[in-house]
Amino acid sequence: MCGIVGYCGPKSAKSVLYGGLKRLEYRGYDSAGISVLDADGKVQTVKSVGTVTNLDAGTLPDDASTGIGHTRWATHGGVTDLNAHPHTSGAITLVHNGIIENFETLAETYNIERISQTDTEVLAGLIDHHFASTGSLKDAVLAALAEVQGTYGIVVMSPRQPGTLVAARKGSPLVVGVGRDEHIIASDPQAIVSHTDNIIFLDDGEVAVIDALNIDVYNLANQPQTKMVEEVEQAAEVNMAGFGSFLEKEIHEQPSSLTEVMRGRISGDGRITLGGPDLTADQIAGLDNILIIGCGTAYYAGMYAKYELEDLLGIPVQVEHASEFRYRHAAYSPSTSLAIFMSQSGETADTLAALEEAKRRGVPTMGIVNTVGSTLARSVSNGGIYLHAGTEVSVASTKAYSSMVVALLMFGGFLADRRGQRLGDIRVLAEDLVNLPHEIELCTKLSDPIKAIAAEIAGHSNWFVLGRGNLFPIALEGALKVTEVSYIHAQAFPTGEMKHGPISLIDEGHISVVLLPEDKLLYDKSISGVQEIRAREGKVLTISSRPALEHSDWHITVPMVGHRVSGLVMNCCLQLLALHVAEKLGRDTDRPRNLAKSVTVE
Ligand code: F6R
């Protein structure tokens, strides 16, 4: 979603900002802009719809050493040069992530003139209004934020206080990189790591006053705050490593990302040890309910785990959309429940809001997160599990999904062990998990045959993805992947639900991808479902560990693997199918239209 970079120091601000915005490109955006303060104390701005390379940065002065940059994902107002950030109002220039909910009231109250349709320009006007009376950038920001409803990560500059940036956050991440005689502000450490490993994480409700040499942090009541400089691991340079897209690369990276999530956590004797969850023996023994909360693919990872964890642990597992959970009064007993929050980015606004709701209700909270140091990872009360999947660049999540499922299954095995359940079951799970990277590697080798099938079915614009048991959540995730990268309307149903409505859509142009379970009884029932579709001239692609069927139009044979992980091999095939269909249709597989990597607004 929107990205922010700010710079003050001895270097050319425009090149630091441009480089930072390029590193944020993977998050998804529709326009970009940079403002710098030139030697005459004037603000010079370039903005453009489209990619960062569209910016006419060459026209900005090389010697300007203070500036701010932004990549925008439109919320208020269309995708136009005028609506792109930074926005200037009077003596204030600002970039903003988030949503100012009461911007119309503020614009009316203060008679703020606007040339754009954005809420951000109103915030700039409001700060400018207070700047006129306070004469201090920090005090003006504090006064304005006291009147604002909504969420924000902002960086503000003014020619009247050259060399200073004021940053503030509520619900939208901001970090400050501390370099030699320079500070770099960003919404994502990714924009900073090529300059410094030393980072200050701003918390919600904090305002930072930053120049090249100093950083002072205050709360919204203007009280000074003490902050630690933390060393973050340099993110490896991300490139496509010879693949045609990041999506393809990340699908093929799963054997190694799955190895990483299990590294040091499963011992040779099949015991699962996790150092991250911070739960007492009493909490583990008394647990009678698990809530798993996330959005999109992270939610589907929880859905898959529900099937396995309920079976393994014998306690209910509730899976909740974060966007629903945050507003409803879910029924659970806080003292005997555990809420697990799933997120690749660790910055998804709905997931963070749901976490706050769970903490308010007093339930212990854990995170399963890929991005180290993200807001979610830092906000949970009872630790969690890092995925160590490496940077996921493609907007469509693939390797983070499979690592989330494995992390949840490992957590199930860990809990089962601590609750004194049968070691035999836990060892079978551990063995299935340990074999998985190799089995996923075998699936990635099916890429070419899947590509051939994709070429034949890409022209069909309505699909079902059907599964039973633990393959139903895989169908949901597969349908999401196909939809988001190829723009085909793909919908998932439990195979057994077809006769209760969806079958009415079947005709000769309709594709059904049917995931066939290993279990003999459910396999036979699923085959009946396939025949019912075929009897109505629907086209069927089956995926199964058994060989090709005479009754399907296309078939993919996957390796036979342990039951608890069987969905993940099918999932890998569905990821490849989504990739190749999208390629065939000429889609931008890494940055599908209208989507963003990290959804930091509600
Ligand atoms: C789909 C996808 C999204 C994300 C969702 C949550 O491929 O990537 O559905 O899974 O936006 O994002 P995180 O995991 O960052 O909280």
Coordinates of C-alpha atoms in Angstrom, one line a residue, residues 46 70 253 294 399 408 586:
V46 CA 7.7 16.1 -8.8
H70 CA 5.6 8.8 -1.3
E253 CA 11.5 -21.0 -3.2
G294 CA -6.0 -12.9 9.8
K399 CA 5.7 -18.9 0.3
L408 CA 0.5 -23.6 12.8
G586 CA -0.8 -11.3 -20.1

